[in-house]
Amino acid sequence: MDKPRLPITPRKPHLAKASTIRDIAALAKVSKATVSRYLNGTLDLPQETRRRIDDAVLALNYRQNSLARRLSIGSSEMIGLVMPDVANPFFAELADAVEQAAFEGGFGLALCITRNQLAREALYLGWLDTQHLDGLIFATNRPDDGSLGKLIGERSNIVLIDEDVPGVDIPKVFVDNIEGGYLATRHLLDAGHTRIAHVTGPAALFTVRERLAGYRRALDTAHIPFDASLVLFGSYERRFGQTAAAELVARDDAPTAIFAGSDYLAVGMLETLRDCGLDVPGDMSIVGFDDMEFASLLMPPITTLKQSAREMGSAGVAILLAMLADHSPAPATGAPVQRLPVRLIERASVAPPRKKPLSNAD
């Protein structure tokens, strides 16, 4: 008769003992305090000493206790980039620049995509309260009714970039939108156009208002009356560019040129004009705004105003890291808002207007 089988108690897996700062110090032949301060980034050491500690960390497969470190220095060593979209090339370039600048400053980056929803913006702002993040680079792309401004105003260590939030008194980094709108419209005027449309984003947006102001200033300097019917408000999206172009070319008094508030709008316009059998710039001239990488690859390559998402992201991080280090939160100029320059990039989407007005009969 077989003996009853006893239950088998599984063995606990053998876990290698985690290395400690004491182990690192012994192998590198330095004190524990030296290792701790070096790994925390608060001590500069001779190259040979740094090499010994680095070699010891690798040899012992040391993993620092991040929670203990954060508690000891009072920092998460993470900042967040809050932005509406990552598929848009402008925001993708912005994110790349912010990550690089944060890394060089010793911080990790949390990418916070809001899809232009206030609930998501509020969620990420709340991460400052729970110490998940030390600070935020914040970019919104929608008009605010005061709700977002109130949430931002209740917190510190935030830098606004690209788009303003009314009533919020914190450091901001913008481009010179008014000058950009002026240069774009002036370029079309210099080409001989007098009936110039402006297709842009939501009317309440800061960038929209400023680029419109530049457009109007250029018309004023050319003594051309402002025609509100030639300004179409919508969104900075390709689809709106398509519908706006269709509406403009269907008019009996169609314009001969369009200043697009973004390169994405210009892409949509090119699609519609091509589908209508119209030539750019022969039948319609276009100037965009952004100078995204794809702008030079379109047919035709688009004349546009260059605003550097990379410079904007780097400038925002520099200001935020200075705030976190208890330096002055304002830019070096002492102004609460840092303005980055724009410049006209001339390509092949602008030509003198047709002698014969564009109409549905063409």
mmCIF file of C-alpha atoms in Angstrom, residues 43 46 48 52 79 81 92 100 127 149 163 176 212 220 226 231 240 260 265 272 274 305-306 313 330 338 359:
data_model
loop_
_atom_site.group_PDB
_atom_site.id
_atom_site.type_symbol
_atom_site.label_atom_id
_atom_site.label_comp_id
_atom_site.label_asym_id
_atom_site.label_seq_id
_atom_site.Cartn_x
_atom_site.Cartn_y
_atom_site.Cartn_z
ATOM 1 C CA LEU A 43 28.431 67.219 -4.660
ATOM 2 C CA PRO A 46 37.193 64.870 -9.106
ATOM 3 C CA GLU A 48 38.742 59.782 -10.769
ATOM 4 C CA ARG A 52 35.198 54.825 -8.956
ATOM 5 C CA ILE A 79 8.125 68.136 -14.207
ATOM 6 C CA LEU A 81 4.300 69.131 -19.900
ATOM 7 C CA ALA A 92 5.460 66.927 -30.888
ATOM 8 C CA GLN A 100 15.694 67.399 -23.622
ATOM 9 C CA TRP A 127 -0.562 66.500 -9.458
ATOM 10 C CA GLY A 149 -7.413 80.544 -14.781
ATOM 11 C CA GLU A 163 -1.287 80.373 -25.512
ATOM 12 C CA ASP A 176 5.536 87.754 -31.385
ATOM 13 C CA LEU A 212 -5.539 89.195 -36.407
ATOM 14 C CA ASP A 220 -3.936 99.819 -42.380
ATOM 15 C CA PHE A 226 -10.665 96.049 -43.111
ATOM 16 C CA VAL A 231 -11.955 86.774 -41.581
ATOM 17 C CA PHE A 240 -11.436 73.772 -40.875
ATOM 18 C CA ALA A 260 -3.693 80.972 -42.616
ATOM 19 C CA LEU A 265 -4.986 75.142 -41.820
ATOM 20 C CA THR A 272 -9.666 71.826 -51.152
ATOM 21 C CA ARG A 274 -6.599 71.078 -55.535
ATOM 22 C CA LEU A 305 5.985 82.426 -40.479
ATOM 23 C CA LYS A 306 8.482 80.473 -38.438
ATOM 24 C CA GLY A 313 9.949 74.679 -24.928
ATOM 25 C CA ALA A 330 10.857 86.311 -14.382
ATOM 26 C CA GLN A 338 9.132 86.467 -22.695
ATOM 27 C CA SER A 359 -15.149 82.935 -59.743
#
